[in-house]
Coordinates of N, CA and C in Angstrom, one line a residue:
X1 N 4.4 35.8 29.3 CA 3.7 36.4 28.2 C 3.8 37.9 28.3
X2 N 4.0 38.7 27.4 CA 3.9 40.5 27.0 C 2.8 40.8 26.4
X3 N 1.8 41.1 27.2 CA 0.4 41.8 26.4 C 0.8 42.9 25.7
X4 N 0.1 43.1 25.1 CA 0.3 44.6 24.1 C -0.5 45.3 23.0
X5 N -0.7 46.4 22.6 CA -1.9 46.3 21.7 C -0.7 46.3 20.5
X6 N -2.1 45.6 19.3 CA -1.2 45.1 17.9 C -2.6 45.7 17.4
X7 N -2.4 46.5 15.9 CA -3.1 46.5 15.2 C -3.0 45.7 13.3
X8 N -3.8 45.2 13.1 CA -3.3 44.1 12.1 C -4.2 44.6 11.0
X9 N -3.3 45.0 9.8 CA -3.6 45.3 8.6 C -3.5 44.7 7.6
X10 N -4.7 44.2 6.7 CA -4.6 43.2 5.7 C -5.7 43.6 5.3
X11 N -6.1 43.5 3.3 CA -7.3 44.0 2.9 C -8.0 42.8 2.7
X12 N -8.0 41.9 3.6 CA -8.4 40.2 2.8 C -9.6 40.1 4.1
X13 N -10.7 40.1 4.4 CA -11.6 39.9 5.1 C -11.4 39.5 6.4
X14 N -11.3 38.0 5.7 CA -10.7 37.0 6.2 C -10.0 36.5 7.2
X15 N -8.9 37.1 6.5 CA -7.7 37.0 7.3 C -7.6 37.7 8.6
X16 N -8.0 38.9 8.1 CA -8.1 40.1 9.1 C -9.1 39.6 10.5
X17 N -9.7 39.1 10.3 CA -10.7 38.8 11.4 C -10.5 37.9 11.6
X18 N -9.7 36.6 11.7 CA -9.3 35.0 12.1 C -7.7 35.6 12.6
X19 N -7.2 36.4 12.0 CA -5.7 36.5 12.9 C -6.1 37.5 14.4
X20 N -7.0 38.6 13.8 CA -7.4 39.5 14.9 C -8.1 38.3 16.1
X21 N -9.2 37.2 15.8 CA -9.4 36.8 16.6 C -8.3 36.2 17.7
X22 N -7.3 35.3 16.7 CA -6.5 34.3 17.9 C -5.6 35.5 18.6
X23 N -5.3 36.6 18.0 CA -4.2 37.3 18.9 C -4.9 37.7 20.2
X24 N -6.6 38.0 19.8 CA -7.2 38.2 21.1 C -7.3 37.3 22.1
X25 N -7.4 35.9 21.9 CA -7.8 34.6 22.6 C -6.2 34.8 23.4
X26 N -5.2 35.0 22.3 CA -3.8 35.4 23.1 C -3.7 36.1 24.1
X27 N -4.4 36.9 23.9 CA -4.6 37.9 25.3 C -3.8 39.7 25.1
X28 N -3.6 39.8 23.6 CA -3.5 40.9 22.8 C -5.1 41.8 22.8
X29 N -4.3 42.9 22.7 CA -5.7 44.5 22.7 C -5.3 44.4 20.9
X30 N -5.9 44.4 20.4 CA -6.1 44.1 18.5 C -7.4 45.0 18.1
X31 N -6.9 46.0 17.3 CA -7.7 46.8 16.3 C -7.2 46.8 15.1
X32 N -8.2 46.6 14.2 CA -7.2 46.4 12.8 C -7.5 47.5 11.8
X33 N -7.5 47.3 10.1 CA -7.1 48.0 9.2 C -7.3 47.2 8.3
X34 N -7.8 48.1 7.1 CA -7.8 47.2 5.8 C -7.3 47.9 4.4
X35 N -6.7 49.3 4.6 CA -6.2 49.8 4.0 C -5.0 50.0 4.3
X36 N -3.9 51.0 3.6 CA -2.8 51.7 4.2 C -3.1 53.1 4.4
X37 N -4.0 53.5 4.0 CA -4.5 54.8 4.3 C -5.3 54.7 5.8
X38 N -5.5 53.9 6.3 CA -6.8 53.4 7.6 C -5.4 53.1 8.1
X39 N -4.4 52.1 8.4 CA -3.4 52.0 8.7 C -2.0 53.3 9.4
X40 N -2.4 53.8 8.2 CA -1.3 55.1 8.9 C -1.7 56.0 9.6
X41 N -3.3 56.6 9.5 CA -4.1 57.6 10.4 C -4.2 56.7 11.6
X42 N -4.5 55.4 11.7 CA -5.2 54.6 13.2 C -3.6 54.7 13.7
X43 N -2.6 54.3 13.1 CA -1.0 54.4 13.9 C -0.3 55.7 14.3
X44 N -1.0 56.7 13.8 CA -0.6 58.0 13.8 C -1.0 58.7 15.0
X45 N -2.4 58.7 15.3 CA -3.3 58.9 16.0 C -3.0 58.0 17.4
X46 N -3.0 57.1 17.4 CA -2.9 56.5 18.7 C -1.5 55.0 18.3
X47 N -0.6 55.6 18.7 CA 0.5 54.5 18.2 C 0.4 53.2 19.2
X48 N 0.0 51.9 18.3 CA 0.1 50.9 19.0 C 1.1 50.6 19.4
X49 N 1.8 49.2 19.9 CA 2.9 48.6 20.0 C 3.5 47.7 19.2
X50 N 2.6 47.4 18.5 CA 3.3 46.7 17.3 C 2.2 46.8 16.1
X51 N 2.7 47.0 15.0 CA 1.9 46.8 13.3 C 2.2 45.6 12.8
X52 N 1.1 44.8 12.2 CA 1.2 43.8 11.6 C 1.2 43.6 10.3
X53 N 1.7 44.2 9.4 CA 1.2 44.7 8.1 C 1.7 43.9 6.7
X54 N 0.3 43.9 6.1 CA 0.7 43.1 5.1 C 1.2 44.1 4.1
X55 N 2.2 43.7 2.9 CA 2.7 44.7 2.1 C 1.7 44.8 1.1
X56 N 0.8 43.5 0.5 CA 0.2 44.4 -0.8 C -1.2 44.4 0.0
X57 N -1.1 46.0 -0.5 CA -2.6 46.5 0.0 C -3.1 47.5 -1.2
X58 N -4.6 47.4 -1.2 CA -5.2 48.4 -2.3 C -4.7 49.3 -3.1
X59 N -4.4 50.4 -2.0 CA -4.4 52.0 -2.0 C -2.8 52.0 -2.0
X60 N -1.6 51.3 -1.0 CA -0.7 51.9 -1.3 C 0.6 50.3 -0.8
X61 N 1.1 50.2 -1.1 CA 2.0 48.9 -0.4 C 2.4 49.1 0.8
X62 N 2.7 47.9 1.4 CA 3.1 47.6 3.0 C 4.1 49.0 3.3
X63 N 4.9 48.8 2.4 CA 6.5 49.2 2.5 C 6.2 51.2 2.4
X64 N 5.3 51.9 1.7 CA 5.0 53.0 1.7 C 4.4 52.9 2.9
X65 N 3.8 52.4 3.6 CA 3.0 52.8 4.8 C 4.4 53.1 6.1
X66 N 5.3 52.3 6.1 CA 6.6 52.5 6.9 C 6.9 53.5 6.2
X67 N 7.3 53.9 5.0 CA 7.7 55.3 5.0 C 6.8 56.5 5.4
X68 N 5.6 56.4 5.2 CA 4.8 57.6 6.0 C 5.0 57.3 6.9
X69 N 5.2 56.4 7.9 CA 4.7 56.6 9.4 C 6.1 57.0 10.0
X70 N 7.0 57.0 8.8 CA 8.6 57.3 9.8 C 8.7 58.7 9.5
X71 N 8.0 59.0 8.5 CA 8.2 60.4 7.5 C 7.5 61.6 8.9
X72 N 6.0 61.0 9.5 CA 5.5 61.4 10.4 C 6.1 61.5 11.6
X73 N 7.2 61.1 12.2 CA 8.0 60.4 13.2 C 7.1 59.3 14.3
X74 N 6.5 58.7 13.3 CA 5.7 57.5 14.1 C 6.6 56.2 14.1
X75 N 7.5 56.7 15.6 CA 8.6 55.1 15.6 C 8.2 53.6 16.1
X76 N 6.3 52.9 15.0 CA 5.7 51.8 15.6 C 6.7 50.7 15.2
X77 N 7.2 50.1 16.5 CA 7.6 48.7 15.7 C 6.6 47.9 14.4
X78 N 7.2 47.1 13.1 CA 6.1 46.8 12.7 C 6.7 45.3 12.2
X79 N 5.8 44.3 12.2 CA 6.4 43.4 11.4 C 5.5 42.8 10.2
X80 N 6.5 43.0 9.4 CA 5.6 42.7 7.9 C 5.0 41.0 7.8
X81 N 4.0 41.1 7.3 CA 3.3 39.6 7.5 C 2.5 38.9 5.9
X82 N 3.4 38.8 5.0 CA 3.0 38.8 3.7 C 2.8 37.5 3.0
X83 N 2.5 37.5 1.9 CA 2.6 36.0 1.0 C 3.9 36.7 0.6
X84 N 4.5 37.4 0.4 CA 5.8 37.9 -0.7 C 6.8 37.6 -0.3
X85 N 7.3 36.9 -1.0 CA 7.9 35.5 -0.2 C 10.0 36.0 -1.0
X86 N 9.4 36.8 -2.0 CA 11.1 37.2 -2.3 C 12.3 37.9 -1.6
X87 N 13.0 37.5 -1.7 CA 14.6 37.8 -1.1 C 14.4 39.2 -1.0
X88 N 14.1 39.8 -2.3 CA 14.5 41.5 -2.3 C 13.2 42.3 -1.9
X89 N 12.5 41.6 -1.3 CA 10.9 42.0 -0.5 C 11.4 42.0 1.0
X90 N 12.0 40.9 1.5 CA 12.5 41.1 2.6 C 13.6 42.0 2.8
X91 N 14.4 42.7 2.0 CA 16.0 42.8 2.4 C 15.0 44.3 2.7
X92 N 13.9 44.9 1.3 CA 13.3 46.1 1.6 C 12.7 46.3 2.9
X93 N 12.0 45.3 3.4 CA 10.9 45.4 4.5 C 12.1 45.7 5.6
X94 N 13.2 45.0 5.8 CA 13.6 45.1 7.2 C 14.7 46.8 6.9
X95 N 15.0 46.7 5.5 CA 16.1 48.4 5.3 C 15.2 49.2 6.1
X96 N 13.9 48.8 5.7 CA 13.2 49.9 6.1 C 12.8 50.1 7.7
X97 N 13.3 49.5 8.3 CA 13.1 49.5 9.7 C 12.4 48.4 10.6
X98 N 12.0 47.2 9.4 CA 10.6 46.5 9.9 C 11.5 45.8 11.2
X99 N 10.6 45.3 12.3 CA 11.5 44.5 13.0 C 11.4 43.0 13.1
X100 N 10.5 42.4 12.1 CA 10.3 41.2 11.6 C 10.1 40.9 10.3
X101 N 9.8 39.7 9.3 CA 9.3 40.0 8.5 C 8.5 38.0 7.9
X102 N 7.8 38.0 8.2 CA 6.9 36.8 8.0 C 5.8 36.3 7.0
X103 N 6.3 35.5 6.2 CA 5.5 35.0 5.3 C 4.3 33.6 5.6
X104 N 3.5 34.0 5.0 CA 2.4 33.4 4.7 C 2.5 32.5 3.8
X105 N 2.3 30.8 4.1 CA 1.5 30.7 5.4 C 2.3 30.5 6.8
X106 N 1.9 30.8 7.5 CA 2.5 30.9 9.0 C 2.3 30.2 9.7
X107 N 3.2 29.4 10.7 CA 2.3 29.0 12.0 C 2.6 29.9 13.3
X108 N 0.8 30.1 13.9 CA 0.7 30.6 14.7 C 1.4 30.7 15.9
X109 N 1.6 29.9 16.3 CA 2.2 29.8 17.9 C 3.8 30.5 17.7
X110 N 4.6 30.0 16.5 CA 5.8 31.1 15.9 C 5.2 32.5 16.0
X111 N 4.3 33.1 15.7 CA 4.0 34.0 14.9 C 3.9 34.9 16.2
X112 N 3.5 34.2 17.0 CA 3.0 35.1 18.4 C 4.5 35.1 19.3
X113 N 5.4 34.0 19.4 CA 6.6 34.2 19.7 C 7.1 35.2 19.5
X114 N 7.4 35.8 17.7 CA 7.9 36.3 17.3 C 7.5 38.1 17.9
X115 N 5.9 37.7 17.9 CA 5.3 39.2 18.6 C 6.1 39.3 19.8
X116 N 5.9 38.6 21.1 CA 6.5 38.9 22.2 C 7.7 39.0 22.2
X117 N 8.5 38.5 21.5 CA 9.9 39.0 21.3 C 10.4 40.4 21.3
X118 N 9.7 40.8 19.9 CA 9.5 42.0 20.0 C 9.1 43.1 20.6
X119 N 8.0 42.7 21.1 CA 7.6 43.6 22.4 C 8.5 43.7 23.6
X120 N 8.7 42.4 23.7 CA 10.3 42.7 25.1 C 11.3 43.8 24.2
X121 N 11.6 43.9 23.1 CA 12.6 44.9 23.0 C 12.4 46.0 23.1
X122 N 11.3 45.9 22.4 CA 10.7 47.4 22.2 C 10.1 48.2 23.1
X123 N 9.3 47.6 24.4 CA 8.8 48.1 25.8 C 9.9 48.0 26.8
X124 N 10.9 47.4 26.5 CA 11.8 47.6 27.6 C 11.4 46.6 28.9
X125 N 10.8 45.8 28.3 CA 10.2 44.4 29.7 C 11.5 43.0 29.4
X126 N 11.5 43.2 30.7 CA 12.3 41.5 30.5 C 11.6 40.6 30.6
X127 N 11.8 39.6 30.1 CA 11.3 38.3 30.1 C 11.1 37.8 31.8
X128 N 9.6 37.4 31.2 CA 9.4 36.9 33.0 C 8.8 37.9 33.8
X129 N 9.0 39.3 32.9 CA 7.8 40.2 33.4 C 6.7 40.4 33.4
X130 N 5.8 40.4 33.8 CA 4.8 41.0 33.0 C 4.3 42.3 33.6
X131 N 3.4 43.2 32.4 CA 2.9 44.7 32.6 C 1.1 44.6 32.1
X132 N 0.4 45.3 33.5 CA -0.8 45.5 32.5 C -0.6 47.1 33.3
X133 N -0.9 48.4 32.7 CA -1.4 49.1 33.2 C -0.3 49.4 34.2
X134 N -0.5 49.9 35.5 CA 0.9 50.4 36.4 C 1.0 49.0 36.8
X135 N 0.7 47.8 36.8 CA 1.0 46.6 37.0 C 2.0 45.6 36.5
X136 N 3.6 45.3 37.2 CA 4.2 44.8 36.6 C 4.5 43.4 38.0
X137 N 4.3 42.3 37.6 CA 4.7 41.4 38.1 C 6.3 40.6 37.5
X138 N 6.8 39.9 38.7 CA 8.2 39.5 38.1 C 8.0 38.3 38.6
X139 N 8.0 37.4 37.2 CA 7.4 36.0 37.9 C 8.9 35.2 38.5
X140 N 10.1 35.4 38.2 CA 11.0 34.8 38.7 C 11.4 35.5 39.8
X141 N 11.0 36.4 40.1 CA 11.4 36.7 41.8 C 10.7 36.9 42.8
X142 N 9.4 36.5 42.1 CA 8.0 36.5 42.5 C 7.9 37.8 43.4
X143 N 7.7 39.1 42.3 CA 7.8 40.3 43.2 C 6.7 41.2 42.4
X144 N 5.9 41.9 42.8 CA 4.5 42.7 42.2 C 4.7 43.9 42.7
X145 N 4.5 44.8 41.6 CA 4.3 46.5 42.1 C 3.5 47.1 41.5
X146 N 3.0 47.9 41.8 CA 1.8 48.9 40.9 C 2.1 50.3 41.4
X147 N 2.5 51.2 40.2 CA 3.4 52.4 40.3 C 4.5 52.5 40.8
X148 N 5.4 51.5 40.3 CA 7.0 51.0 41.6 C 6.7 50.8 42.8
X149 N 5.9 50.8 43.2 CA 5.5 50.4 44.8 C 5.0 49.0 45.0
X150 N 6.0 48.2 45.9 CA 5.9 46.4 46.2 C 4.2 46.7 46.8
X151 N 4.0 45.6 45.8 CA 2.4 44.9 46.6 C 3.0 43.7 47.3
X152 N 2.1 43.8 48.6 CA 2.3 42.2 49.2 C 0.9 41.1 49.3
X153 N 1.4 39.8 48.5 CA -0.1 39.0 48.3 C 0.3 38.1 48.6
X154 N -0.3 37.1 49.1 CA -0.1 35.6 49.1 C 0.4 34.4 47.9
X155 N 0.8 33.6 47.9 CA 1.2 32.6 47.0 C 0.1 32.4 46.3
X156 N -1.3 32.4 46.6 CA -2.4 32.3 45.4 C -2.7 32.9 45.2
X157 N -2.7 34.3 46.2 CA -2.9 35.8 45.3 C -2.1 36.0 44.6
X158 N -0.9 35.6 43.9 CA 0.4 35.7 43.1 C -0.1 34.9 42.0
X159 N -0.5 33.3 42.5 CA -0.9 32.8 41.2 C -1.7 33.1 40.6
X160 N -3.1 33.6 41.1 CA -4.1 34.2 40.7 C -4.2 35.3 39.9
X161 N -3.1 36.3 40.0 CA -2.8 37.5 39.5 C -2.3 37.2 38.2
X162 N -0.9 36.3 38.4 CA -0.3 35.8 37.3 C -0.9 35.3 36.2
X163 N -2.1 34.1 36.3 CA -3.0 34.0 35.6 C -3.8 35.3 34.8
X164 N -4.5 36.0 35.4 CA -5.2 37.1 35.1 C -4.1 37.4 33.7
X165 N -3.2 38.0 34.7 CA -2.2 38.5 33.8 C -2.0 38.0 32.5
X166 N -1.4 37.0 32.4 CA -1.2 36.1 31.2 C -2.4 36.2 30.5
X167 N -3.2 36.4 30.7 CA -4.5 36.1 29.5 C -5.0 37.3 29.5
X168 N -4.6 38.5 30.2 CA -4.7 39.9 29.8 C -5.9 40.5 28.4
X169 N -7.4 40.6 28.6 CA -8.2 41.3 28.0 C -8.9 39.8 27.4
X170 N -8.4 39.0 27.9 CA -9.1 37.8 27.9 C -10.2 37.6 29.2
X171 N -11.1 37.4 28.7 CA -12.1 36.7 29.7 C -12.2 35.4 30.2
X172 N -11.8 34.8 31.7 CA -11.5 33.9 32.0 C -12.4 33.4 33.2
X173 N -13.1 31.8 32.9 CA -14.0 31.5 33.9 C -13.7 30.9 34.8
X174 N -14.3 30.6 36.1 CA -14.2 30.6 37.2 C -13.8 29.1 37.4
X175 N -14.0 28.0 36.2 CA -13.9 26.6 36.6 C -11.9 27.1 35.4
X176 N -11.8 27.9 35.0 CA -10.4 27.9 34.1 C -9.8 28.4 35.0
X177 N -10.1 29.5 36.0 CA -9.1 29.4 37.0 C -9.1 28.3 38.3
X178 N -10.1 28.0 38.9 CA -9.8 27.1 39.4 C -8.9 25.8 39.3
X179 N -8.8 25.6 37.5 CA -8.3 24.5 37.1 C -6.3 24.7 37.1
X180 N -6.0 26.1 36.8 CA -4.8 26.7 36.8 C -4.2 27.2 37.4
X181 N -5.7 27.6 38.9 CA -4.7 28.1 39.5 C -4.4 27.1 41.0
X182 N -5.8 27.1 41.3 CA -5.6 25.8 42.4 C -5.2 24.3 41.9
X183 N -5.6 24.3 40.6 CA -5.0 22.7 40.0 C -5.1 21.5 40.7
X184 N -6.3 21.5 40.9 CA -7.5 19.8 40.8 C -8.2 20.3 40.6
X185 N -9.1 19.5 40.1 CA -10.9 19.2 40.1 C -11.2 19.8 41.5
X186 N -11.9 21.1 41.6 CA -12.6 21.8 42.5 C -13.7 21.1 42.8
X187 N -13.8 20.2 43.7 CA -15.3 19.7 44.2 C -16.2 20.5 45.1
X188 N -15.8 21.6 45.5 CA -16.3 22.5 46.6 C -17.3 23.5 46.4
X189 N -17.0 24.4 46.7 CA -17.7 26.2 46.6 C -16.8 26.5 45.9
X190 N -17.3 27.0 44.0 CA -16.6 27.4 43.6 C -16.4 29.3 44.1
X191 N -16.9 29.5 44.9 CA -17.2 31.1 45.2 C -15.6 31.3 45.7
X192 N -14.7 30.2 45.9 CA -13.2 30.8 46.3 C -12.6 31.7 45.4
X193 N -13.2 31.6 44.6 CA -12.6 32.8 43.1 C -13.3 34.1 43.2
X194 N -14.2 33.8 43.7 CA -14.7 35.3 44.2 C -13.9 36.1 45.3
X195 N -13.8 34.9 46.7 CA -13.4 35.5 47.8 C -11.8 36.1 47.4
X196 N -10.9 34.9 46.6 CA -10.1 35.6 46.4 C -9.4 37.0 45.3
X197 N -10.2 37.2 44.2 CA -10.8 38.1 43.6 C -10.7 39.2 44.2
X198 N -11.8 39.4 45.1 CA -11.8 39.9 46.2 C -10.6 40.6 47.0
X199 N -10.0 39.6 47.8 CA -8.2 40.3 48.2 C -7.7 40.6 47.5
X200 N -7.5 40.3 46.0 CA -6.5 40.9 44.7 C -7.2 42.5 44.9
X201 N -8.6 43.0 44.5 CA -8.7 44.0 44.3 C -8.3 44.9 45.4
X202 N -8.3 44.7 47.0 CA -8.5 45.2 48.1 C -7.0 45.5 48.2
X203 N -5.9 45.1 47.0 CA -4.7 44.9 47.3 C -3.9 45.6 45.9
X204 N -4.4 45.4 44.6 CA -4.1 46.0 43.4 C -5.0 47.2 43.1
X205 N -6.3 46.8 43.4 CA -7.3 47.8 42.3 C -7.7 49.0 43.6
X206 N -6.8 49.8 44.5 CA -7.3 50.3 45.5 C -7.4 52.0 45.0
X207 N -7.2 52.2 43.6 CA -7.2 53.2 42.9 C -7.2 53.2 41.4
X208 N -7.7 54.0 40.4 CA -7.8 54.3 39.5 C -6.9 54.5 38.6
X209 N -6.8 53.9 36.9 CA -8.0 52.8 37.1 C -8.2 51.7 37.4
X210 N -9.4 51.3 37.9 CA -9.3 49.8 38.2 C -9.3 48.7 37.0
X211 N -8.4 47.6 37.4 CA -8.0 46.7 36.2 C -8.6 45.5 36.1
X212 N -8.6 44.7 37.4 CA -9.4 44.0 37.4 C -11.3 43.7 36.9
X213 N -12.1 43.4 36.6 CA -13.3 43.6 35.9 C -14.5 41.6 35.9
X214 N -15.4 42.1 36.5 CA -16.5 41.1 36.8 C -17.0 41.2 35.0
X215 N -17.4 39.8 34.6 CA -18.2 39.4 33.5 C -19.2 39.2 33.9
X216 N -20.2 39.4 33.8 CA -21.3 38.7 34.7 C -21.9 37.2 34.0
X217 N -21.6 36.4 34.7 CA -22.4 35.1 34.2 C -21.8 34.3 33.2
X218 N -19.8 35.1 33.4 CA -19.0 34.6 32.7 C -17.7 34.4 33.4
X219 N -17.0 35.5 33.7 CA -15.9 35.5 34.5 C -15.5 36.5 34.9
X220 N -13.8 36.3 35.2 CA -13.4 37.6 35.6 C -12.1 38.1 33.8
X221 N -11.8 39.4 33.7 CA -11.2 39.7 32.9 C -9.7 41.2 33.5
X222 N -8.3 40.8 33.3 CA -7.6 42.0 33.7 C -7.6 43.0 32.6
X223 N -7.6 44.3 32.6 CA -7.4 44.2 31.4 C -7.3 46.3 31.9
X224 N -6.5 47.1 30.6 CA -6.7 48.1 31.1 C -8.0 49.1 30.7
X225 N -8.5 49.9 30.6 CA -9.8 51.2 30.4 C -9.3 51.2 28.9
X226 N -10.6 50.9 28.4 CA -10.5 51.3 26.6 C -10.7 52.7 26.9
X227 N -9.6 53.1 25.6 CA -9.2 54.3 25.2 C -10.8 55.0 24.2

């Protein structure tokens, strides 16, 4: 999985807050928009990694919002996510630079593919990487660094991390990693999530900022310092 922040613009309530939710559960950093005017200042100002944007909006269409943001030199990948379902809606969306373009209705689990895809091009990550923060793990060569510099962990410190990782600003409990990362039914002390917790930080988080993060009376969460 490629975490990444996505900001998702749509003037439909709704939508906006049930797509914002699952991209979070995905383990996406998600701020949204309900204008194109709210849309081009929030992408201008702090440029996410990907735009989700719907083309008909209030104040101005999908397709002018990519031309201000290019007009600005704001080069956000964006992928249009509309009901507009015509030929010559798409041929515009992608002239215009979009790097997807997806109609409504969607299925999710495509939809999020399609995000990571993107993001591998666009961040410059290969598949099988993952990045949070100066944190990149390489799950096929099973190799960890934080600021180019090899960390050395154990095979459950690896799984453990890896987990974290993948659910990235997700909050994850102590019986969900046990179940994924040790994999059986823990009949014991579940406090081994702590202890090992524990050696991850003593081993990743030995400087600023720290990524790792205690829920209290919920779990643990990786995730990096809101901006």
């Amino acid at each position: 999985m490629t975490p990444g922040r996505l900001l998702v613009v749509d003037d439909e309530a709704t939508v906006r807050e049930l797509l914002s939710a699952a991209l979070r559960f995905a383990g996406f950093e998600v701020t949204s928009a309900a204008t194109a005017g709210e849309a081009v200042a929030a992408a201008t100002a702090q440029p996410p990694d990907l735009v989700l944007l719907d083309v008909m909006l209030p104040d101005m269409d999908g397709f002018e919002v990519v031309r201000q943001l290019r007009e600005r030199h704001a080069p956000v990948p964006v992928l249009f996510l509309t009901a507009r379902d015509r030929q010559a809606d798409k041929v515009t969306g992608l002239s215009l630079g979009a790097d997807d373009y997806v109609t409504k209705p969607f299925d999710l689990a495509e939809l999020i593919a399609r995000i990571r895809a993107i993001l591998r091009r666009t961040t410059g990550q290969q598949a099988g990487v993952l990045t949070v923060g100066a944190l990149a793990l390489d799950a096929e060569g099973h190799q960890l660094t934080r600021e180019g510099r090899p960390v050395r962990v154990s095979a459950t410190e690896f799984r453990l991390l890896r987990y974290l990782m993948e659910n990235a600003g997700r909050v994850v409990s102590k019986a969900q990693i046990l179940d994924r990362v040790w994999r059986y039914d823990f009949g014991g002390d579940a406090s081994i999530v702590d202890t090992y917790i524990s050696y991850l930080r003593r081993k990743v988080d030995t400087e600023e900022p720290k990524l790792i993060h205690t829920v209290h009376g919920v779990g643990y969460v990786l995730r990096e310092p809101r901006r």
